[in-house]
Short mmCIF file of C-alpha atoms (C1' of nucleotides) in Angstrom, two decimals:
data_model
loop_
_atom_site.label_atom_id
_atom_site.label_comp_id
_atom_site.label_asym_id
_atom_site.label_seq_id
_atom_site.Cartn_x
_atom_site.Cartn_y
_atom_site.Cartn_z
CA MET A 1 -2.71 -34.56 -29.05
CA ARG A 2 -0.51 -37.59 -28.50
CA LYS A 3 -1.51 -40.99 -28.21
CA ILE A 4 0.49 -41.22 -25.06
CA ASP A 5 -1.06 -38.53 -23.38
CA ARG A 6 -4.01 -40.06 -24.53
CA LEU A 7 -3.92 -43.05 -22.97
CA PHE A 8 -3.17 -41.37 -19.57
CA GLU A 9 -5.65 -39.09 -19.71
CA ILE A 10 -8.01 -42.06 -20.24
CA VAL A 11 -6.98 -44.09 -16.92
CA GLN A 12 -7.32 -40.30 -14.73
CA LEU A 13 -11.05 -40.14 -17.02
CA LEU A 14 -11.53 -43.55 -14.96
CA ARG A 15 -10.17 -43.20 -11.69
CA GLY A 16 -12.32 -39.65 -11.56
CA GLN A 17 -16.02 -41.38 -11.42
CA ARG A 18 -17.13 -44.43 -11.07
CA LEU A 19 -18.44 -45.82 -14.81
CA ARG A 20 -18.05 -44.08 -17.95
CA THR A 21 -19.17 -45.30 -21.21
CA ALA A 22 -16.31 -45.88 -24.41
CA GLU A 23 -18.58 -43.12 -26.00
CA PHE A 24 -18.26 -40.55 -23.40
CA ILE A 25 -14.48 -41.19 -23.17
CA SER A 26 -14.48 -40.64 -27.26
CA LYS A 27 -16.22 -37.40 -27.41
CA LYS A 28 -14.24 -36.25 -23.89
CA LEU A 29 -10.87 -37.02 -26.02
CA GLY A 30 -12.49 -36.03 -29.86
CA VAL A 31 -11.22 -39.97 -31.23
CA SER A 32 -12.98 -42.15 -32.65
CA VAL A 33 -15.27 -44.94 -30.43
CA ARG A 34 -13.42 -47.59 -32.03
CA THR A 35 -9.89 -45.75 -31.29
CA VAL A 36 -11.15 -45.49 -27.90
CA TYR A 37 -12.10 -50.24 -27.41
CA ARG A 38 -8.13 -50.64 -29.60
CA ASP A 39 -6.39 -47.81 -26.68
CA ILE A 40 -8.19 -49.23 -23.55
CA HIS A 41 -7.55 -53.12 -25.24
CA GLY A 42 -3.69 -51.21 -24.73
CA LEU A 43 -3.88 -50.65 -21.60
CA ILE A 44 -5.73 -53.81 -20.14
CA ALA A 45 -2.25 -55.60 -21.88
CA SER A 46 0.33 -53.54 -19.77
CA GLY A 47 -1.50 -54.02 -16.93
CA VAL A 48 -3.54 -51.08 -16.25
CA PRO A 49 -6.67 -53.06 -14.42
CA ILE A 50 -9.51 -51.81 -16.00
CA GLU A 51 -12.16 -53.53 -16.51
CA GLY A 52 -15.34 -53.12 -18.80
CA GLU A 53 -19.20 -55.08 -19.22
CA ARG A 54 -21.19 -55.06 -22.42
CA GLY A 55 -24.04 -53.20 -21.39
CA ILE A 56 -22.75 -51.23 -18.87
CA GLY A 57 -18.66 -49.26 -19.40
CA TYR A 58 -15.45 -49.20 -18.37
CA VAL A 59 -14.41 -49.25 -14.13
CA ILE A 60 -11.25 -49.38 -13.30
CA ARG A 61 -10.62 -51.33 -10.02
CA GLN A 62 -9.09 -49.01 -7.47
CA SER A 63 -5.41 -49.82 -5.88
CA ILE A 64 -4.34 -48.83 -9.35
CA GLU A 65 -1.11 -46.52 -9.52
CA LEU A 66 -2.00 -42.81 -8.77
CA PRO A 67 -1.41 -41.60 -11.56
CA PRO A 68 2.35 -40.77 -11.84
CA LEU A 69 3.12 -40.37 -8.19
CA HIS A 70 6.97 -39.24 -7.61
CA PHE A 71 7.89 -39.10 -4.48
CA THR A 72 11.67 -37.51 -3.25
CA PRO A 73 13.71 -39.83 -1.48
CA LEU A 74 13.61 -37.19 1.39
CA GLU A 75 9.57 -38.20 0.42
CA LEU A 76 10.37 -41.59 0.75
CA GLN A 77 12.33 -41.75 3.92
CA ALA A 78 9.72 -40.15 5.94
CA ILE A 79 7.16 -42.93 4.80
CA GLN A 80 9.65 -45.87 4.90
CA LEU A 81 10.12 -44.35 8.71
CA GLY A 82 6.20 -43.94 8.99
CA ILE A 83 6.08 -47.15 7.58
CA ASN A 84 8.28 -49.36 10.67
CA ILE A 85 6.54 -47.61 12.89
CA VAL A 86 3.30 -48.61 11.57
CA LYS A 87 4.00 -51.88 11.27
CA ALA A 88 4.14 -52.32 15.35
CA VAL A 89 1.91 -50.06 15.91
CA ALA A 90 -1.14 -50.70 13.71
CA ASP A 91 -3.45 -53.94 14.00
CA HIS A 92 -2.50 -56.96 11.63
CA ASP A 93 -3.93 -56.54 8.27
CA VAL A 94 -2.38 -53.09 8.05
CA ALA A 95 0.62 -53.82 9.51
CA ALA A 96 0.73 -55.99 7.01
CA ALA A 97 -0.33 -53.74 4.54
CA ALA A 98 2.58 -52.10 6.04
CA LYS A 99 5.23 -54.36 5.11
CA GLU A 100 4.15 -54.63 1.64
CA VAL A 101 4.56 -51.17 1.35
CA ALA A 102 7.45 -51.42 2.84
CA LEU A 103 8.92 -53.91 -0.09
CA LYS A 104 7.89 -52.08 -2.74
CA ILE A 105 9.52 -49.20 -1.83
CA GLN A 106 12.50 -51.28 -1.10
CA ASP A 107 12.45 -52.63 -4.85
CA ALA A 108 12.16 -49.50 -6.48
CA LEU A 109 15.06 -47.69 -4.71
CA PRO A 110 17.68 -47.20 -6.25
CA THR A 111 20.58 -49.79 -4.47
CA LYS A 112 22.38 -47.21 -3.39
CA ASP A 113 20.04 -45.85 -1.24
CA ARG A 114 18.46 -48.66 0.60
CA GLY A 115 18.70 -49.46 3.98
CA LYS A 116 20.30 -45.60 4.12
CA THR A 117 17.36 -44.41 6.00
CA TYR A 118 16.59 -44.85 9.57
CA ALA A 119 15.95 -48.91 9.24
CA PRO A 120 16.38 -50.72 11.63
CA ILE A 121 12.78 -48.53 13.86
CA ALA A 122 12.58 -50.51 17.52
CA HIS A 123 9.44 -51.99 18.25
CA ILE A 124 9.60 -51.73 21.52
CA TYR A 125 7.98 -48.74 22.57
CA PHE A 126 5.57 -49.02 20.20
CA GLU A 127 4.19 -52.48 19.75
CA SER A 128 0.38 -52.70 20.66
CA ASP A 129 -0.65 -56.22 22.16
CA ALA A 130 -2.32 -58.70 20.50
CA LYS A 131 -5.64 -58.20 21.87
CA THR A 132 -6.12 -54.13 21.11
CA ARG A 133 -5.02 -55.71 17.36
CA ASP A 134 -7.86 -57.51 16.99
CA VAL A 135 -10.05 -55.56 18.39
CA LEU A 136 -8.24 -52.69 16.19
CA ALA A 137 -9.07 -54.52 12.95
CA LYS A 138 -12.90 -55.87 13.52
CA LEU A 139 -13.66 -52.23 14.23
CA ARG A 140 -11.37 -50.78 11.06
CA GLY A 141 -13.52 -53.38 9.72
CA ALA A 142 -16.70 -51.61 10.95
CA LEU A 143 -16.01 -48.39 10.11
CA ASP A 144 -15.35 -48.99 6.64
CA GLU A 145 -18.57 -50.99 5.84
CA LYS A 146 -21.00 -48.57 8.24
CA ASN A 147 -21.21 -51.47 10.32
CA LYS A 148 -22.63 -50.45 14.08
CA VAL A 149 -20.80 -52.03 16.88
CA GLU A 150 -22.04 -52.91 20.62
CA ILE A 151 -18.74 -52.78 22.52
CA ARG A 152 -18.10 -53.37 26.57
CA TYR A 153 -15.66 -52.11 28.40
CA ILE A 154 -13.43 -53.71 30.63
CA ASN A 155 -14.03 -53.48 34.17
CA GLU A 156 -17.43 -52.76 33.16
CA VAL A 157 -21.06 -53.33 35.21
CA LYS A 158 -22.40 -56.68 33.54
CA LYS A 159 -26.37 -55.38 32.92
CA LYS A 160 -25.65 -51.98 32.40
CA PRO A 161 -26.93 -52.09 28.84
CA SER A 162 -24.23 -52.50 25.90
CA ARG A 163 -24.39 -49.68 23.91
CA THR A 164 -24.77 -49.42 20.34
CA LEU A 165 -21.66 -47.40 18.09
CA ARG A 166 -21.17 -45.72 15.13
CA PRO A 167 -17.81 -46.42 14.08
CA LEU A 168 -16.84 -42.71 13.06
CA GLY A 169 -12.75 -43.27 13.33
CA LEU A 170 -10.21 -44.12 15.06
CA GLU A 171 -7.22 -42.44 16.26
CA TYR A 172 -3.68 -43.40 17.02
CA TRP A 173 -2.14 -41.30 19.71
CA GLY A 174 1.27 -42.33 20.61
CA LYS A 175 0.25 -44.57 23.32
CA VAL A 176 -3.12 -45.52 22.94
CA TRP A 177 -5.68 -45.80 20.10
CA THR A 178 -8.94 -44.69 20.57
CA LEU A 179 -12.53 -45.06 18.73
CA THR A 180 -14.22 -42.06 17.80
CA ALA A 181 -18.72 -43.17 17.30
CA TRP A 182 -21.70 -41.70 17.36
CA CYS A 183 -23.29 -43.70 20.82
CA GLU A 184 -26.77 -44.49 19.99
CA LEU A 185 -27.86 -44.17 24.09
CA ARG A 186 -26.46 -41.14 24.76
CA ASN A 187 -26.82 -39.90 21.09
CA ASP A 188 -24.00 -38.00 21.51
CA PHE A 189 -20.02 -38.38 19.96
CA ARG A 190 -18.10 -40.58 22.74
CA VAL A 191 -14.71 -41.22 22.41
CA PHE A 192 -13.35 -45.13 23.23
CA ARG A 193 -10.07 -46.36 24.77
CA VAL A 194 -9.39 -49.19 22.33
CA ASP A 195 -7.14 -51.44 24.99
CA ARG A 196 -10.01 -50.83 27.07
CA ILE A 197 -12.61 -52.30 25.18
CA LYS A 198 -13.43 -56.32 26.49
CA SER A 199 -16.02 -57.29 23.53
CA CYS A 200 -16.74 -56.36 20.53
CA GLU A 201 -19.13 -57.26 18.18
CA ILE A 202 -20.38 -55.92 15.14
CA THR A 203 -24.27 -55.99 14.83
CA GLY A 204 -25.03 -56.46 11.35
CA ASP A 205 -26.52 -52.92 10.99
CA VAL A 206 -25.98 -51.34 9.19
CA PHE A 207 -25.79 -46.82 9.11
CA LYS A 208 -25.99 -44.24 6.75
CA ASN A 209 -24.26 -40.69 7.45
CA GLU A 210 -26.74 -37.97 9.08
CA THR A 211 -25.98 -34.42 9.46
CA GLY A 212 -24.74 -33.95 12.89
CA LYS A 213 -23.49 -37.16 13.73
CA THR A 214 -20.47 -37.84 10.99
CA TYR A 215 -16.79 -37.62 11.78
CA ARG A 216 -16.95 -34.45 10.22
CA ASP A 217 -19.10 -33.17 12.51
CA TYR A 218 -17.81 -34.30 15.12
CA LEU A 219 -14.35 -32.80 14.28
CA ALA A 220 -16.11 -29.59 13.80
CA ASN A 221 -16.83 -29.44 17.50
CA PHE A 222 -14.16 -31.09 18.81
CA SER A 223 -13.36 -28.94 21.40
CA GLU A 224 -17.08 -30.34 22.99
CA CYS A 225 -15.96 -34.48 23.40
CA THR A 226 -16.50 -35.70 26.16
CA PHE A 227 -14.57 -39.03 26.79
CA ASP A 228 -15.55 -42.31 27.53
CA MET B 1 8.33 -53.82 -29.08
CA ARG B 2 5.76 -51.41 -28.47
CA LYS B 3 7.40 -47.29 -28.23
CA ILE B 4 5.69 -47.06 -25.31
CA ASP B 5 6.75 -49.93 -23.32
CA ARG B 6 10.63 -48.76 -24.52
CA LEU B 7 9.88 -45.31 -23.18
CA PHE B 8 9.54 -47.13 -19.96
CA GLU B 9 12.54 -48.87 -21.08
CA ILE B 10 14.47 -45.83 -21.01
CA VAL B 11 13.41 -44.85 -17.90
CA GLN B 12 13.97 -48.05 -16.04
CA LEU B 13 17.78 -47.81 -18.01
CA LEU B 14 18.49 -44.52 -16.68
CA ARG B 15 16.58 -45.49 -13.34
CA GLY B 16 19.21 -48.91 -12.32
CA GLN B 17 22.37 -47.32 -13.34
CA ARG B 18 23.82 -43.45 -12.88
CA LEU B 19 25.15 -42.58 -15.74
CA ARG B 20 23.81 -43.70 -19.94
CA THR B 21 24.69 -42.74 -22.90
CA ALA B 22 21.84 -42.36 -26.03
CA GLU B 23 24.75 -44.40 -27.65
CA PHE B 24 24.30 -47.53 -25.53
CA ILE B 25 20.61 -47.02 -24.95
CA SER B 26 20.03 -47.58 -29.19
CA LYS B 27 22.15 -50.67 -28.93
CA LYS B 28 20.21 -51.96 -25.52
CA LEU B 29 16.72 -50.95 -27.98
CA GLY B 30 17.96 -51.63 -30.94
CA VAL B 31 16.69 -48.43 -32.12
CA SER B 32 18.84 -45.58 -34.02
CA VAL B 33 20.29 -43.07 -31.96
CA ARG B 34 18.37 -40.37 -33.29
CA THR B 35 15.77 -41.79 -32.17
CA VAL B 36 16.76 -42.39 -28.97
CA TYR B 37 17.09 -38.66 -28.82
CA ARG B 38 13.70 -38.55 -29.79
CA ASP B 39 12.12 -40.58 -27.13
CA ILE B 40 13.97 -38.78 -24.61
CA HIS B 41 12.47 -35.49 -25.15
CA GLY B 42 9.59 -36.41 -25.05
CA LEU B 43 10.00 -37.56 -21.91
CA ILE B 44 11.05 -34.78 -20.53
CA ALA B 45 8.35 -33.46 -22.66
CA SER B 46 5.86 -34.91 -20.14
CA GLY B 47 7.60 -33.97 -17.40
CA VAL B 48 10.37 -37.14 -16.19
CA PRO B 49 13.69 -35.38 -15.08
CA ILE B 50 15.97 -36.52 -17.32
CA GLU B 51 19.07 -34.27 -18.09
CA GLY B 52 21.54 -34.95 -20.61
CA GLU B 53 24.71 -33.14 -20.59
CA ARG B 54 26.96 -33.25 -23.93
CA GLY B 55 30.14 -35.24 -23.54
CA ILE B 56 29.03 -37.29 -20.87
CA GLY B 57 25.50 -38.47 -21.07
CA TYR B 58 21.86 -38.84 -19.90
CA VAL B 59 21.06 -38.95 -16.10
CA ILE B 60 17.98 -38.81 -14.45
CA ARG B 61 17.23 -36.72 -11.47
CA GLN B 62 16.50 -39.07 -8.37
CA SER B 63 12.20 -39.02 -7.36
CA ILE B 64 11.71 -39.63 -9.87
CA GLU B 65 8.24 -41.95 -9.63
CA LEU B 66 9.23 -46.18 -8.84
CA PRO B 67 8.20 -47.72 -11.35
CA PRO B 68 4.53 -48.83 -11.94
CA LEU B 69 4.18 -48.61 -7.71
CA HIS B 70 0.95 -49.68 -7.29
CA PHE B 71 -0.70 -49.38 -3.58
CA THR B 72 -3.85 -51.05 -2.55
CA PRO B 73 -6.53 -49.00 -0.31
CA LEU B 74 -5.31 -49.96 2.96
CA GLU B 75 -1.20 -49.78 2.09
CA LEU B 76 -2.24 -45.51 1.57
CA GLN B 77 -4.13 -46.26 4.98
CA ALA B 78 -0.90 -47.07 6.14
CA ILE B 79 1.53 -45.32 4.66
CA GLN B 80 -1.15 -42.20 5.64
CA LEU B 81 -1.25 -43.00 9.50
CA GLY B 82 2.73 -43.11 9.17
CA ILE B 83 3.11 -40.42 7.57
CA ASN B 84 0.58 -38.84 10.40
CA ILE B 85 3.09 -39.96 13.03
CA VAL B 86 6.23 -38.38 11.27
CA LYS B 87 4.91 -35.24 10.43
CA ALA B 88 5.51 -34.70 14.69
CA VAL B 89 8.59 -36.88 15.00
CA ALA B 90 10.87 -36.03 12.27
CA ASP B 91 12.71 -33.42 11.88
CA HIS B 92 11.47 -29.89 9.90
CA ASP B 93 12.68 -30.90 6.43
CA VAL B 94 11.51 -34.78 6.94
CA ALA B 95 8.28 -33.49 8.12
CA ALA B 96 7.83 -31.22 5.48
CA ALA B 97 8.24 -34.32 2.84
CA ALA B 98 6.33 -35.96 5.42
CA LYS B 99 3.43 -32.97 4.47
CA GLU B 100 3.85 -33.73 1.10
CA VAL B 101 3.77 -37.60 0.95
CA ALA B 102 -0.25 -36.59 2.78
CA LEU B 103 -1.45 -34.52 -0.33
CA LYS B 104 0.03 -36.08 -3.06
CA ILE B 105 -2.02 -39.38 -1.92
CA GLN B 106 -4.69 -37.35 -0.74
CA ASP B 107 -5.32 -36.14 -3.88
CA ALA B 108 -4.54 -39.25 -5.67
CA LEU B 109 -7.56 -40.40 -3.63
CA PRO B 110 -10.67 -41.45 -5.29
CA THR B 111 -13.05 -38.62 -3.50
CA LYS B 112 -15.02 -41.35 -1.33
CA ASP B 113 -11.84 -42.50 0.44
CA ARG B 114 -10.93 -38.98 1.45
CA GLY B 115 -10.42 -38.30 5.19
CA LYS B 116 -12.03 -41.94 6.17
CA THR B 117 -8.05 -43.12 6.98
CA TYR B 118 -6.88 -42.41 10.66
CA ALA B 119 -7.07 -38.73 9.65
CA PRO B 120 -6.04 -37.08 13.05
CA ILE B 121 -2.94 -38.19 14.99
CA ALA B 122 -2.64 -36.09 18.09
CA HIS B 123 0.87 -34.45 18.22
CA ILE B 124 0.40 -34.01 21.67
CA TYR B 125 1.68 -37.23 22.39
CA PHE B 126 5.11 -37.91 19.63
CA GLU B 127 5.86 -34.55 19.10
CA SER B 128 9.92 -33.62 19.06
CA ASP B 129 11.41 -30.05 20.56
CA ALA B 130 12.58 -27.59 18.54
CA LYS B 131 16.31 -27.94 19.48
CA THR B 132 16.02 -31.69 19.20
CA ARG B 133 14.81 -31.25 15.67
CA ASP B 134 17.44 -28.97 14.08
CA VAL B 135 20.38 -31.56 15.44
CA LEU B 136 17.83 -34.31 13.78
CA ALA B 137 18.62 -32.02 10.11
CA LYS B 138 22.00 -31.79 10.90
CA LEU B 139 22.77 -35.09 11.37
CA ARG B 140 20.49 -36.14 9.10
CA GLY B 141 22.08 -34.12 6.07
CA ALA B 142 25.63 -35.31 7.31
CA LEU B 143 25.04 -38.58 7.23
CA ASP B 144 23.91 -38.39 3.72
CA GLU B 145 27.12 -36.05 2.90
CA LYS B 146 29.08 -39.37 4.65
CA ASN B 147 30.72 -35.39 6.52
CA LYS B 148 32.37 -36.13 10.21
CA VAL B 149 30.96 -34.04 12.95
CA GLU B 150 31.65 -33.09 16.97
CA ILE B 151 29.36 -33.29 19.20
CA ARG B 152 29.59 -32.11 22.91
CA TYR B 153 26.32 -33.86 24.69
CA ILE B 154 24.71 -31.34 27.58
CA ASN B 155 26.31 -31.12 30.94
CA GLU B 156 29.32 -32.52 29.51
CA VAL B 157 32.83 -31.18 31.12
CA LYS B 158 33.72 -28.38 29.06
CA LYS B 159 37.98 -29.83 28.79
CA LYS B 160 37.16 -32.71 27.42
CA PRO B 161 38.23 -33.46 24.09
CA SER B 162 35.26 -33.07 21.68
CA ARG B 163 34.89 -36.48 19.93
CA THR B 164 35.07 -36.92 16.34
CA LEU B 165 32.28 -39.08 14.47
CA ARG B 166 31.04 -40.96 11.26
CA PRO B 167 27.44 -40.55 11.34
CA LEU B 168 25.96 -44.11 10.41
CA GLY B 169 22.68 -44.04 10.81
CA LEU B 170 19.79 -42.60 13.00
CA GLU B 171 17.60 -44.35 14.96
CA TYR B 172 13.82 -43.38 16.43
CA TRP B 173 12.66 -45.91 18.97
CA GLY B 174 9.25 -43.64 19.92
CA LYS B 175 10.31 -41.54 22.60
CA VAL B 176 14.12 -40.87 21.83
CA TRP B 177 15.99 -40.56 18.69
CA THR B 178 19.41 -42.01 18.96
CA LEU B 179 22.57 -41.36 16.13
CA THR B 180 25.19 -44.39 16.01
CA ALA B 181 28.07 -42.83 14.65
CA TRP B 182 31.29 -44.81 14.67
CA CYS B 183 33.28 -42.21 17.78
CA GLU B 184 37.09 -41.78 16.29
CA LEU B 185 38.52 -41.21 19.48
CA ARG B 186 37.23 -44.46 21.13
CA ASN B 187 38.09 -46.35 17.64
CA ASP B 188 34.35 -48.50 18.40
CA PHE B 189 30.39 -47.39 18.01
CA ARG B 190 28.97 -45.29 20.03
CA VAL B 191 25.49 -44.49 20.22
CA PHE B 192 24.45 -40.85 20.83
CA ARG B 193 20.27 -39.89 22.60
CA VAL B 194 19.63 -36.82 20.15
CA ASP B 195 17.61 -34.60 22.66
CA ARG B 196 21.14 -35.01 25.18
CA ILE B 197 23.60 -33.65 22.20
CA LYS B 198 24.74 -29.98 22.98
CA SER B 199 25.89 -28.48 20.02
CA CYS B 200 26.24 -30.60 17.12
CA GLU B 201 29.40 -29.03 14.61
CA ILE B 202 30.24 -30.25 11.04
CA THR B 203 33.90 -30.82 10.30
CA GLY B 204 33.75 -30.45 6.86
CA ASP B 205 35.89 -33.66 6.96
CA VAL B 206 33.97 -36.78 4.43
CA PHE B 207 34.87 -40.63 4.89
CA LYS B 208 34.56 -43.65 3.33
CA ASN B 209 33.31 -46.30 3.72
CA GLU B 210 35.36 -48.53 5.38
CA THR B 211 34.84 -52.37 6.34
CA GLY B 212 34.44 -52.95 9.78
CA LYS B 213 33.32 -49.09 10.74
CA THR B 214 30.29 -49.23 8.94
CA TYR B 215 26.23 -48.92 9.56
CA ARG B 216 26.73 -52.41 8.21
CA ASP B 217 28.56 -54.08 10.12
CA TYR B 218 27.85 -52.49 13.89
CA LEU B 219 24.14 -53.77 12.67
CA ALA B 220 25.70 -57.15 12.72
CA ASN B 221 27.43 -56.89 16.22
CA PHE B 222 23.98 -55.51 17.31
CA SER B 223 24.52 -56.41 20.96
CA GLU B 224 27.98 -55.67 21.73
CA CYS B 225 27.25 -51.88 21.17
CA THR B 226 28.16 -49.51 23.64
CA PHE B 227 25.78 -46.65 25.07
CA ASP B 228 27.46 -43.57 25.18
"C1'" DA C 1 -37.86 -57.97 -28.39
"C1'" DC C 2 -34.90 -53.65 -28.13
"C1'" DA C 3 -31.37 -50.20 -26.23
"C1'" DC C 4 -27.20 -49.89 -24.69
"C1'" DT C 5 -22.66 -51.46 -24.35
"C1'" DA C 6 -18.42 -53.98 -25.26
"C1'" DC C 7 -15.63 -55.83 -28.33
"C1'" DT C 8 -14.09 -57.67 -32.97
"C1'" DG C 9 -12.22 -57.91 -38.12
"C1'" DA C 10 -11.33 -55.19 -42.31
"C1'" DC C 11 -9.70 -51.08 -45.13
"C1'" DA C 12 -8.27 -47.03 -47.13
"C1'" DA C 13 -6.33 -42.67 -45.83
"C1'" DA C 14 -3.96 -40.16 -42.78
"C1'" DA C 15 -0.53 -39.63 -39.17
"C1'" DG C 16 3.62 -40.63 -36.72
"C1'" DG C 17 7.41 -42.90 -35.68
"C1'" DT C 18 12.25 -44.57 -38.12
"C1'" DG C 19 16.80 -44.79 -39.90
"C1'" DT C 20 20.32 -41.85 -42.68
"C1'" DC C 21 23.09 -37.83 -43.48
"C1'" DA C 22 24.83 -33.80 -42.20
"C1'" DG C 23 26.45 -30.94 -38.94
"C1'" DT C 24 26.18 -27.31 -34.38
"C1'" DA C 25 27.53 -27.30 -30.04
"C1'" DG C 26 29.13 -28.43 -25.06
"C1'" DT C 27 32.89 -31.68 -22.35
"C1'" DG C 28 36.93 -32.98 -21.08
"C1'" DC C 29 41.23 -35.30 -22.11
"C1'" DT C 30 46.42 -34.71 -23.69
"C1'" DA D 1 45.36 -25.98 -29.49
"C1'" DG D 2 43.27 -30.10 -31.21
"C1'" DC D 3 40.92 -34.28 -30.24
"C1'" DA D 4 37.35 -37.57 -28.78
"C1'" DC D 5 33.13 -38.34 -27.20
"C1'" DT D 6 28.38 -36.47 -26.39
"C1'" DA D 7 23.87 -34.25 -26.88
"C1'" DC D 8 21.25 -32.40 -29.71
"C1'" DT D 9 19.09 -30.23 -34.33
"C1'" DG D 10 16.95 -30.84 -39.31
"C1'" DA D 11 15.17 -33.05 -43.26
"C1'" DC D 12 13.83 -36.42 -45.81
"C1'" DA D 13 12.59 -40.34 -48.08
"C1'" DC D 14 10.61 -44.90 -46.28
"C1'" DC D 15 7.77 -46.97 -43.01
"C1'" DT D 16 4.58 -48.60 -39.37
"C1'" DT D 17 1.32 -47.56 -37.16
"C1'" DT D 18 -2.81 -45.26 -35.91
"C1'" DT D 19 -7.14 -43.57 -37.10
"C1'" DG D 20 -12.04 -43.87 -38.99
"C1'" DT D 21 -15.84 -45.76 -40.97
"C1'" DC D 22 -18.62 -49.63 -41.93
"C1'" DA D 23 -20.26 -53.72 -40.84
"C1'" DG D 24 -21.27 -57.44 -37.53
"C1'" DT D 25 -21.12 -59.88 -32.95
"C1'" DA D 26 -22.03 -60.60 -28.06
"C1'" DG D 27 -23.50 -59.93 -23.27
"C1'" DT D 28 -26.83 -56.99 -20.01
"C1'" DG D 29 -30.53 -54.94 -18.17
"C1'" DT D 30 -35.98 -53.28 -19.52
#
DNA sequence: ACACTACTGACAAAAGGTGTCAGTAGTGCT
DNA sequence: AGCACTACTGACACCTTTTGTCAGTAGTGT
């Protein structure tokens, strides 16, 4: 096995699982532990974000380049097109990420292909308003962290009990964003239009995936959903 | 200079310019020509799409991995979101490319993050109709190849002379696609709604960039455009 | 105190990379 | 047809790097 291939393999091994010891890697690749240390040292020197801790093992920080991830020019066009739309549609954080992507791709493109793609996607049509974006950002955060949220719709009667939700997914339907959630009040799935949400509080409660209450379960029974 | 770095450098050199000879590379990197041949052989063995022709030199097929192109998880989410929209909006080829991108990213993602992102973008709202997609694909091809085209709008009087256009750019406005072109009949820029194009023929004529007639020129004087 | 692990240094043996040279074979130009 | 240019291959001696072994240091968690 060539050294170069081995280096790729190490990255691969670290990417797949959470934690790996040098000994594990050495056995997997059929080299000595010392060599693994040397290889990893080299990888780090080349900018691969591997981190080691004594007594623990190695991890690779997520964000690392998806391995040899090739894109054809057409695929890049598709990404750029999508990214341009996303810049206008999504909440602030995702829009910023989209901008980053656009820059990275632009940098990587051979000069002659730059700006050739569907460049100026107008924002007129897509633009979400600022409030919606804020709520979106909040919900996305809650979704990532599995935090329960309490929301209130606009025009909702005040005395109505606020509902506690487990946010499961955000969908973009071209005109509006919707939040799909497990509603603890109704004990069922509910879908909410994000632009109609007046207030949104993160309760701090963390929920776990329970059978029958996950996004996957929702998707499996799509037809039965109820629009709130 | 380590061998690995040299290999990256070779890819970099080939990516930047059109054509490079082994001798050029060898001088640039300070190694013998023989070594360059060996390195390139190794790169090809590792799947890098480099092609050599005797008497000519080396080129790298476009499509090759943008160099160490890192994306953060958030950036990947942005791409996935965009890609999902593109699948519904764009013409067949680009949509297929978008599908490919989605798969590649899915594969590269650590398992725990899969399907967490805004997965099911509904196609209801965006869907372009089949005919528009066909015209789009044709126009995109013509644009890439700098082929002149002749188009007819729907509801256009037959005896009107068909116009010869130099396609310059395609824009997606959220609801409709437009083609920006240099109209040889009017001798000016014109913008056409793709969904209103009845027929579209590629004439076979190839045009060159002329000062005052390029997409860039158009963009510079955006306000003065005329909608046809 | 102990097990586990990351890390470092040194050294000899093994492996692999390198330059030189010599030669073959396509491309495109004159 | 001849020529210049270039990619490509094989062989061989030299040199550089990599590798495994061994021995030791230093953090983490039990």
